[in-house]
XYZ file of C-alpha atoms in Angstrom:
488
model
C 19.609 -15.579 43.649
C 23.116 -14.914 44.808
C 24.319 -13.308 47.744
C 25.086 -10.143 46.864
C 21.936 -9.596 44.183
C 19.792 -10.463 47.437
C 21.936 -7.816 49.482
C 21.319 -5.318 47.031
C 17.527 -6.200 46.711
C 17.056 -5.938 50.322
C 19.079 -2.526 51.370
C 17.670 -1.145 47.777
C 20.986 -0.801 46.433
C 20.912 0.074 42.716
C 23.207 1.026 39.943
C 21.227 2.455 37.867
C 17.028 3.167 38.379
C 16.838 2.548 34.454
C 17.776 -0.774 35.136
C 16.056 -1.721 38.332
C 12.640 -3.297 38.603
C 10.804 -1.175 41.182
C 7.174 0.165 41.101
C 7.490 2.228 38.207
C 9.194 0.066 36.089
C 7.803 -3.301 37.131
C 5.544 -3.352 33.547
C 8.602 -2.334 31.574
C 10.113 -5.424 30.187
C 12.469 -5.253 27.253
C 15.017 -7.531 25.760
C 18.335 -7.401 23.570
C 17.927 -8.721 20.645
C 19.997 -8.234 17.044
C 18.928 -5.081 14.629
C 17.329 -7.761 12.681
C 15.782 -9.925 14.928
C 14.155 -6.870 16.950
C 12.973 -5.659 13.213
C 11.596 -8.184 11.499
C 8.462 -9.304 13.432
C 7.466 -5.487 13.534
C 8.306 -4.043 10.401
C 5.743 -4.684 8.291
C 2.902 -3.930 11.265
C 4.775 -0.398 11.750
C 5.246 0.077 8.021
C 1.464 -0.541 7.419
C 0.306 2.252 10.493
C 3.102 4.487 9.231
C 1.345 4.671 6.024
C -2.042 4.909 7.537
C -1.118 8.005 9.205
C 0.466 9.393 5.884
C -2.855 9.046 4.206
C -5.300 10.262 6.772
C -3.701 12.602 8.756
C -2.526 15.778 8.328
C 0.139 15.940 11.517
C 1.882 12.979 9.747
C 2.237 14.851 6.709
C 3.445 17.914 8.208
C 6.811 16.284 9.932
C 7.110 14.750 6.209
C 7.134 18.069 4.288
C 10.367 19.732 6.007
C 12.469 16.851 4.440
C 10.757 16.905 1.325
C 11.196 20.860 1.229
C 14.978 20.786 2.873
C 16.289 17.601 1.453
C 15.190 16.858 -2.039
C 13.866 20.652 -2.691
C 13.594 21.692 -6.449
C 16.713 19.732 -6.963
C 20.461 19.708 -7.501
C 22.072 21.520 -10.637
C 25.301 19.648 -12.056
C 28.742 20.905 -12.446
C 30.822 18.763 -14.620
C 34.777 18.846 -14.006
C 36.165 17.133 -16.625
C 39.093 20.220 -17.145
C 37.679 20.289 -20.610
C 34.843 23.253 -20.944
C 33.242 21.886 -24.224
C 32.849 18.780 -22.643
C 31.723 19.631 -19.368
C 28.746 22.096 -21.362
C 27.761 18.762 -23.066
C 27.539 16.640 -19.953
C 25.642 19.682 -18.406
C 23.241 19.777 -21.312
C 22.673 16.014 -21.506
C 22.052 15.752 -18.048
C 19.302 18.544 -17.948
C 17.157 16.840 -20.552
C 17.850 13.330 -19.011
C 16.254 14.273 -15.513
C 13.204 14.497 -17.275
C 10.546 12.578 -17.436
C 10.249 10.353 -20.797
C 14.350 10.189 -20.505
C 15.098 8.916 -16.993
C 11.685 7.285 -15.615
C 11.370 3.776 -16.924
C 7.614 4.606 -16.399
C 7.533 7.804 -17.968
C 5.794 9.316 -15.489
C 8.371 11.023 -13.063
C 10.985 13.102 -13.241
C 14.591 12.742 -11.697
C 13.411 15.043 -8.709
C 10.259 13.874 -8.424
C 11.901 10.577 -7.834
C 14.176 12.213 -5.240
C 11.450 13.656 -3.223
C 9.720 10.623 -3.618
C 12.380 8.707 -2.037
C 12.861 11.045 0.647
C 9.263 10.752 1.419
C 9.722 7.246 1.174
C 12.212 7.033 3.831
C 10.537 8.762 6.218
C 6.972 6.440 6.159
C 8.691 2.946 4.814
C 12.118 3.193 5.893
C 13.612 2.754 2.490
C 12.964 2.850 -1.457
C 15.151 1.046 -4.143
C 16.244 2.059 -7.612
C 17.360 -0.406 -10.188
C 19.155 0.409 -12.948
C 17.180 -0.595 -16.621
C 18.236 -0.361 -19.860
C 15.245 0.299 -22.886
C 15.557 1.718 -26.485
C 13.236 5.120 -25.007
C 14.744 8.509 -24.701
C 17.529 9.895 -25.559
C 20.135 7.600 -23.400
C 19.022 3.666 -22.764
C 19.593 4.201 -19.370
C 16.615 4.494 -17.148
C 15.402 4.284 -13.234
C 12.653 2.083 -12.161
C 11.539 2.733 -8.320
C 10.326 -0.017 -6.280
C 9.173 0.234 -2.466
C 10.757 -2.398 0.203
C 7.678 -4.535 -0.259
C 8.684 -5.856 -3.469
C 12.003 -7.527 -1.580
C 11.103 -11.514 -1.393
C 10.734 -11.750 2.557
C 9.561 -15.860 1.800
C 13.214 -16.449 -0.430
C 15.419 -18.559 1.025
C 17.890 -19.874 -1.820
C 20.440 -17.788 -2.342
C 21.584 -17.358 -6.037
C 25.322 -17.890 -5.484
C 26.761 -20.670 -3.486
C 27.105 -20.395 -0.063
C 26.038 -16.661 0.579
C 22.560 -16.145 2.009
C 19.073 -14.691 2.208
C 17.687 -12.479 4.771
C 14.447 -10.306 4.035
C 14.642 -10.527 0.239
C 18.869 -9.556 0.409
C 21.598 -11.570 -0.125
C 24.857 -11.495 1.284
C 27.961 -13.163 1.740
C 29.797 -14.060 4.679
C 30.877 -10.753 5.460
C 27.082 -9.293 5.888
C 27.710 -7.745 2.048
C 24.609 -7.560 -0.226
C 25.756 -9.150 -2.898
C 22.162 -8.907 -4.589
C 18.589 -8.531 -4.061
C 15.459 -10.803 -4.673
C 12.223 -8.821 -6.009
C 9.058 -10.507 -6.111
C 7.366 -10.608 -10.229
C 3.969 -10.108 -10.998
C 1.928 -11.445 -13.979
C 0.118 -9.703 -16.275
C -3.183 -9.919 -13.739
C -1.168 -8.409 -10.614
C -0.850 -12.058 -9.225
C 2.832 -12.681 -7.181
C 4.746 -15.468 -9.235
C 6.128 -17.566 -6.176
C 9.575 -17.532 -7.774
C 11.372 -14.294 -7.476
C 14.065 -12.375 -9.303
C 17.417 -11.824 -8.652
C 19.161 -8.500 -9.218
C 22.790 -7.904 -8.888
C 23.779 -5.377 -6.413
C 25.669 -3.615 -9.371
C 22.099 -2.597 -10.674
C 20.209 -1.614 -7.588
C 20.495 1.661 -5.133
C 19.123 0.542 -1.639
C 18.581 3.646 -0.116
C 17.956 3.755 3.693
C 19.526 4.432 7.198
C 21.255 1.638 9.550
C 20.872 2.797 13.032
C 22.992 -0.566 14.216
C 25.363 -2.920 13.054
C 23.230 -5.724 13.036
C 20.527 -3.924 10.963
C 19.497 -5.664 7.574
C 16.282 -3.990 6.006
C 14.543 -0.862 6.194
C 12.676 0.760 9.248
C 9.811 3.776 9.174
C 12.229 6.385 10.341
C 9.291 8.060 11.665
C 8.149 5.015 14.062
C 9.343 6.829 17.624
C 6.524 9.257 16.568
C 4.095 7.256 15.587
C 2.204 6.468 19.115
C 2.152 10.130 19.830
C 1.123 11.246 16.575
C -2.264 8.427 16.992
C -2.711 9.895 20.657
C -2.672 13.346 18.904
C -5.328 12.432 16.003
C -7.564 10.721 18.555
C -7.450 14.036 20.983
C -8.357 16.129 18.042
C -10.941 13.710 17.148
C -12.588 13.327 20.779
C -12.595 17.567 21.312
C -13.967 18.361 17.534
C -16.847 15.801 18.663
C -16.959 17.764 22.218
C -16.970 21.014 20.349
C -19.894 19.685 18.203
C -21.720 18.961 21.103
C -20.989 21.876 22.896
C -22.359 24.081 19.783
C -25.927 22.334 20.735
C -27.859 24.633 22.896
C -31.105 23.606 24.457
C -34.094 24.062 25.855
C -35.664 22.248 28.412
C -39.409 22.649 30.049
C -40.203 21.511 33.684
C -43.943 20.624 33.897
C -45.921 21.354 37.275
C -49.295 19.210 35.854
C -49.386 15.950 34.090
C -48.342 15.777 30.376
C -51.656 14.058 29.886
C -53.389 17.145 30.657
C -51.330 19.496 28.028
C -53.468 20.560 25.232
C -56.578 18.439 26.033
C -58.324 21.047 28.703
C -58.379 24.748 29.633
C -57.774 26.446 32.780
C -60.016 29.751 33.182
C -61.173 29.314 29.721
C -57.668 29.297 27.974
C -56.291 26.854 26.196
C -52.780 24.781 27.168
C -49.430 25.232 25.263
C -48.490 21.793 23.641
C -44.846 21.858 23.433
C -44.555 19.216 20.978
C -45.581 21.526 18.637
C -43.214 24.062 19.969
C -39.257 24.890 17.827
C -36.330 27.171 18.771
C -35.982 29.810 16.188
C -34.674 33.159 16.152
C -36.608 35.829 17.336
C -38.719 33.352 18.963
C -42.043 34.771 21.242
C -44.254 32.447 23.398
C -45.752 31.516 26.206
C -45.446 28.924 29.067
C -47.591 27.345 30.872
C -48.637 28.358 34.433
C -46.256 27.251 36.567
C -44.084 25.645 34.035
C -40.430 26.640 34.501
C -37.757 27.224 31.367
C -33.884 26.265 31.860
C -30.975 26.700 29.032
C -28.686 23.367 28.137
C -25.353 24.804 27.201
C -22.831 22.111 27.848
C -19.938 24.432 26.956
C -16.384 24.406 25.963
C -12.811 23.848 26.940
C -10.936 24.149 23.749
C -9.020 27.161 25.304
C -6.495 24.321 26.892
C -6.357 22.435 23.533
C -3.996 24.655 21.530
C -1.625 24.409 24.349
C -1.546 20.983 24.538
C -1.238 19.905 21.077
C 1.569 22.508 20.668
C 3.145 20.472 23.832
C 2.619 17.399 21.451
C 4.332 18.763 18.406
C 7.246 19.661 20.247
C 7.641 16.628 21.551
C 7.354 14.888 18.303
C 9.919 17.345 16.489
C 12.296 16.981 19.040
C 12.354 13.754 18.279
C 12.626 13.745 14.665
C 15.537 16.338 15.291
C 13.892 19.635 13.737
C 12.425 22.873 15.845
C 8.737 22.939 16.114
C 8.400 26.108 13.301
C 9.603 23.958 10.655
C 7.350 20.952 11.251
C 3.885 23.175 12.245
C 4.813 26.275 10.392
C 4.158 28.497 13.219
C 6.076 31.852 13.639
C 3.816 33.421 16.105
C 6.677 33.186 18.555
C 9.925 33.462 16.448
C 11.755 36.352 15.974
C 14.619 37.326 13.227
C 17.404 35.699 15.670
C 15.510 32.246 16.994
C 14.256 32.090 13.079
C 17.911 31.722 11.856
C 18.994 30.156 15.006
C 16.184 26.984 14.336
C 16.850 26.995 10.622
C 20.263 26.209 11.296
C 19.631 23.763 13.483
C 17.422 22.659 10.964
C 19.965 22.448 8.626
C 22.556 20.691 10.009
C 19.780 17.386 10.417
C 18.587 18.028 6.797
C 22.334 18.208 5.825
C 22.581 14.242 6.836
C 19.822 13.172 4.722
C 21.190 15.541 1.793
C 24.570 13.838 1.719
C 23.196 10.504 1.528
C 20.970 11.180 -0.961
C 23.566 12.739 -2.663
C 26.837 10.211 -2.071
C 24.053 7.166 -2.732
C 21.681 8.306 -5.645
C 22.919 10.847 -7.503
C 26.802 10.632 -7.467
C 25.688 6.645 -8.499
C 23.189 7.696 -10.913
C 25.440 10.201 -12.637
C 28.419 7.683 -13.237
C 26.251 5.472 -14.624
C 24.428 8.424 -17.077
C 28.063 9.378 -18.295
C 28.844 5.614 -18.945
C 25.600 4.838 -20.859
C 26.300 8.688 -23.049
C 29.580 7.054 -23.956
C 28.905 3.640 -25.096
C 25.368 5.169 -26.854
C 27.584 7.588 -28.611
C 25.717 10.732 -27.472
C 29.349 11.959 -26.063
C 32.407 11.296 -27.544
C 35.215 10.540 -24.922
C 38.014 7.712 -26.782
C 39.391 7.531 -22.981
C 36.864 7.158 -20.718
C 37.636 3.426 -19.892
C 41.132 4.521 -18.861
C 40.396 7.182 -17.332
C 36.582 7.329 -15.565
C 37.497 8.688 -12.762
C 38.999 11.879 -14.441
C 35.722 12.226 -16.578
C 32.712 11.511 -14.102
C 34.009 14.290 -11.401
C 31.526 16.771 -11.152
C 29.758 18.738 -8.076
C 25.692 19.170 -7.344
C 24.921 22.825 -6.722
C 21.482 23.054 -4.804
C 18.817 24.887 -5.754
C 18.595 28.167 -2.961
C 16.246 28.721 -0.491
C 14.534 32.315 -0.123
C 16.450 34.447 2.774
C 14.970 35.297 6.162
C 16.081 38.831 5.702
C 17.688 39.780 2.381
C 19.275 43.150 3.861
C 21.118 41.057 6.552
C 21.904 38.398 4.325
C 23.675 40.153 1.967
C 25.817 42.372 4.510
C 26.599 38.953 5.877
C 28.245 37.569 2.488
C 29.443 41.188 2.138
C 31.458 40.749 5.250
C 32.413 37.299 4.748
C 33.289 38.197 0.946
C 35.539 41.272 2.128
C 37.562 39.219 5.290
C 38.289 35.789 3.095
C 35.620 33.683 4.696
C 33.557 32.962 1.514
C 34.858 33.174 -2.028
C 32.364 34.270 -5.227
C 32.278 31.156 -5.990
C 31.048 29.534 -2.825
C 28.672 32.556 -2.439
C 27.085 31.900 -6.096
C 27.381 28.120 -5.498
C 25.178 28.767 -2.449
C 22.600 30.265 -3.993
C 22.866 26.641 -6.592
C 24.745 28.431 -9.624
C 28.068 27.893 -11.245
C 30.265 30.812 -11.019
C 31.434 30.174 -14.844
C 27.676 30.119 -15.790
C 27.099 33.888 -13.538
C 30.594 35.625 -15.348
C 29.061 34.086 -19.077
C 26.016 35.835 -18.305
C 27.782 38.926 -17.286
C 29.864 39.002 -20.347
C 26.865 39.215 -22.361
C 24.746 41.353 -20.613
C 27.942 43.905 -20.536
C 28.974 42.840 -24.475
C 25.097 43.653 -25.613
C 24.327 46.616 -23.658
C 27.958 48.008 -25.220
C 26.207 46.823 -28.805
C 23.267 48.833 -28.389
C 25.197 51.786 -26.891
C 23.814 51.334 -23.464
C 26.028 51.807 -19.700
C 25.291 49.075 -17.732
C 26.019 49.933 -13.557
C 28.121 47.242 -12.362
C 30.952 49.052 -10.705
C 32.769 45.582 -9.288
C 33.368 44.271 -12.341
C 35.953 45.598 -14.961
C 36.714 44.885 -18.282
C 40.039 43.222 -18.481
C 41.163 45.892 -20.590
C 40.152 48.610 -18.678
C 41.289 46.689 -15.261
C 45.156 46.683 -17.322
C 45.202 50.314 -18.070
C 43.981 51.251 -14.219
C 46.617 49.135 -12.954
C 48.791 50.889 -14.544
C 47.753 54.320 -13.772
C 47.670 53.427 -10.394
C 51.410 52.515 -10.442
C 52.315 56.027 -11.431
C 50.117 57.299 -9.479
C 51.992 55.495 -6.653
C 55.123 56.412 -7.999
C 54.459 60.008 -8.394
C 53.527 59.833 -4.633
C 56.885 58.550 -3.912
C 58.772 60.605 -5.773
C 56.839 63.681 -3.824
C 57.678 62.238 -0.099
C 61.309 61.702 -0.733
């Protein structure tokens, strides 16, 4: 030890307690380690009680629903930008009936936002979820999805595919740390691993999870700081329902002043003994003791008043973690108001809004480049310059799909107000609420153009026929002239 460690250790000098190895942290030992190194000997054992918790309890579930809800929702409608209308209504169309099922599931069994959620649910319990892209004669594009979970990456693969690069966890990458492809384990027809895996180009795969460090390679349950907590809060529910249960059994108990030999084989002054043997607790119950026998009650009793309390404690300790307010993850309002409502689903928002733009930026904008692509060279839409120009012809934007208002009154004055002092545009307002504003003023048209055809008045005093707006306008100027005329 040098000198001036063994000063500090003797006149307790410390930088920082964190760091110092004093009562309270003389059991905490940790080490530094890479993202991959501190990863990898835990990951599956975390994974595996991640899951566990997923499937039996319901606490788990409940900080998994307010992504699944916030993130993913009922999904993203698409907004093609090509600057040509006709085309942009195809790629619109065509996309709606590829999301579905048969069309975009390799499996047939999912939709395109069923996959989402999936993923985001994914993320949350495994850490990750990959998509590779297939190509089969089904539906109406031979473009398809097929969903794999982070298991299926070769941890036991060692030789890379391409010279020099190599593999870590099931990846492979170059010398600059870049996934250059993926190994995925095979099956044969009896579920049995083949020991030699396949490789997949990165080109065809969509690794979707978070890196937390620079160092980090693979996937890791997003949800494992809650993990401990959550067990601690599943066994505490499971020790007090068993307390409860025997707290609800109420007893009776019968202190004998003569020998239980005695009981029901003799008679004192001619009357015969109780035998309590024979004896139940029912209802409504009438009998008599003994002499001298004495009765007392066994009620162990509760204390599930304090249990609410704590596991509320609990919850908002494990939401703080995981970055949402304690309403969204337990659903309970008892204490919110209008203003700490909006104030928490903001909040809210602004963590959900991380998870949204990745899943946006690394699934869908992918996804949808290659869709357009495959409708091209299949023939379903005819562009002649899309291999000049892709860029021009894949630019689009995802409206979501809204979310039902806290208070629709204060709401609406809100856009009202932002509408009336520049903050928010029509479009932006409809866009909010997941619609394109070309789609909204089509539909007005019609409604306007059909209740004209059937000689109805339809009340929609913001909105003007063109015509009619030209001819006001120009009332309006004489109006104003007149006006000017009169003051000078």
């Amino acid at each position: 030890m040098g000198l001036t460690n063994w000063i500090r250790r003797f006149f307790g000098i410390r930088n920082y307690d964190a760091g110092s190895y004093e009562r309270t942290n003389r059991n905490w030992v940790a080490v530094n380690d890479s993202g991959e190194a501190t990863d990898k000997n835990y990951r599956a054992r975390v994974k595996a009680r991640s899951r566990d918790l997923e499937r039996n309890t319901d606490i788990m579930n409940a900080f998994i629903h307010p992504w699944l809800r916030n993130v993913a929702g009922q999904g993203f409608t698409l907004e093609a930008k090509t600057g040509n209308d006709v085309l942009d209504e195809q790629l619109e169309r065509l996309w709606e009936k590829w999301t579905k099922k048969d069309n975009c599931d390799v499996t047939g069994t999912q939709s395109l936002w069923e996959m989402l959620r999936m993923a985001v649910r994914r993320k949350r319990v495994d850490g990750g979820i990959l998509f590779v892209k297939c190509y089969t004669p089904r539906g109406i594009l031979p473009f398809k999805l097929q969903v794999l979970e982070t298991d299926e990456l070769d941890d036991n693969a060692f030789i890379p595919h391409f010279k020099g690069n190599r593999v870590v966890g099931g990846v492979e990458y170059d010398s600059y740390n870049y996934a250059v492809g993926y190994h995925i384990r095979e099956y044969d027809i009896q579920g049995y691993q083949i020991p030699q895996s396949h490789f997949v180009e990165r080109e065809r795969v969509i690794f979707y999870f978070s890196k937390t460090r620079p160092t980090q390679i693979r996937e890791m349950p997003e949800m494992a700081a809650g993990i401990p907590r959550m067990k601690e809060v599943n066994g505490y529910i499971e020790a007090t329902t068993i307390k409860e249960r025997m707290a609800a059994c109420f007893g009776l108990v019968i202190k004998k002043t003569q020998p239980s030999g005695t009981l029901g084989r003799a008679a004192v002054n001619g009357e015969r003994k109780t035998n309590y043997r024979e004896l139940e607790l029912t209802p409504g119950m009438v009998t008599q003791l003994n002499d001298g026998d004495d009765l007392q009650v066994v009620n162990p009793g509760t204390s599930a008043a304090n249990s609410a309390e704590y596991l509320k404690t609990l919850q908002r300790l494990i939401a703080s973690g995981q970055g949402i307010s304690y309403e969204s993850a337990s659903r309970d309002l008892s204490s919110a108001n209008y203003s700490s409502a909006r104030q928490a689903t903001i909040e809210d928002e602004e963590t959900f809004a991380w998870d949204t733009q990745k899943l946006v930026d690394e699934i869908l904008d992918e996804v949808y480049a290659s869709f357009v692509e495959a409708a091209v060279l299949s023939g379903e839409i005819n562009i002649p310059d899309y291999f000049t120009n892709q860029d021009k012809y894949i630019e689009h934007e995802w409206n979501r799909k809204p979310k039902r208002w806290i208070d629709p009154m204060k709401e609406a004055n809100s856009n009202k107000i932002a509408l009336e002092t520049g903050q928010k545009t029509l479009a932006d307002i409809w866009r909010d609420g997941g619609r394109d504003y070309r789609t909204v003023l089509n539909e007005m048209k019609e409604i306007l153009d059909y209740a004209q055809e059937i000689g109805l008045r339809v009340n929609m005093p913001w909105i003007v026929p063109a015509e009619e707006s030209v001819e006001k306008s120009e009332e309006e100027t004489v109006q104003e002239d007149d006006v000017k005329d009169e003051n000078e």
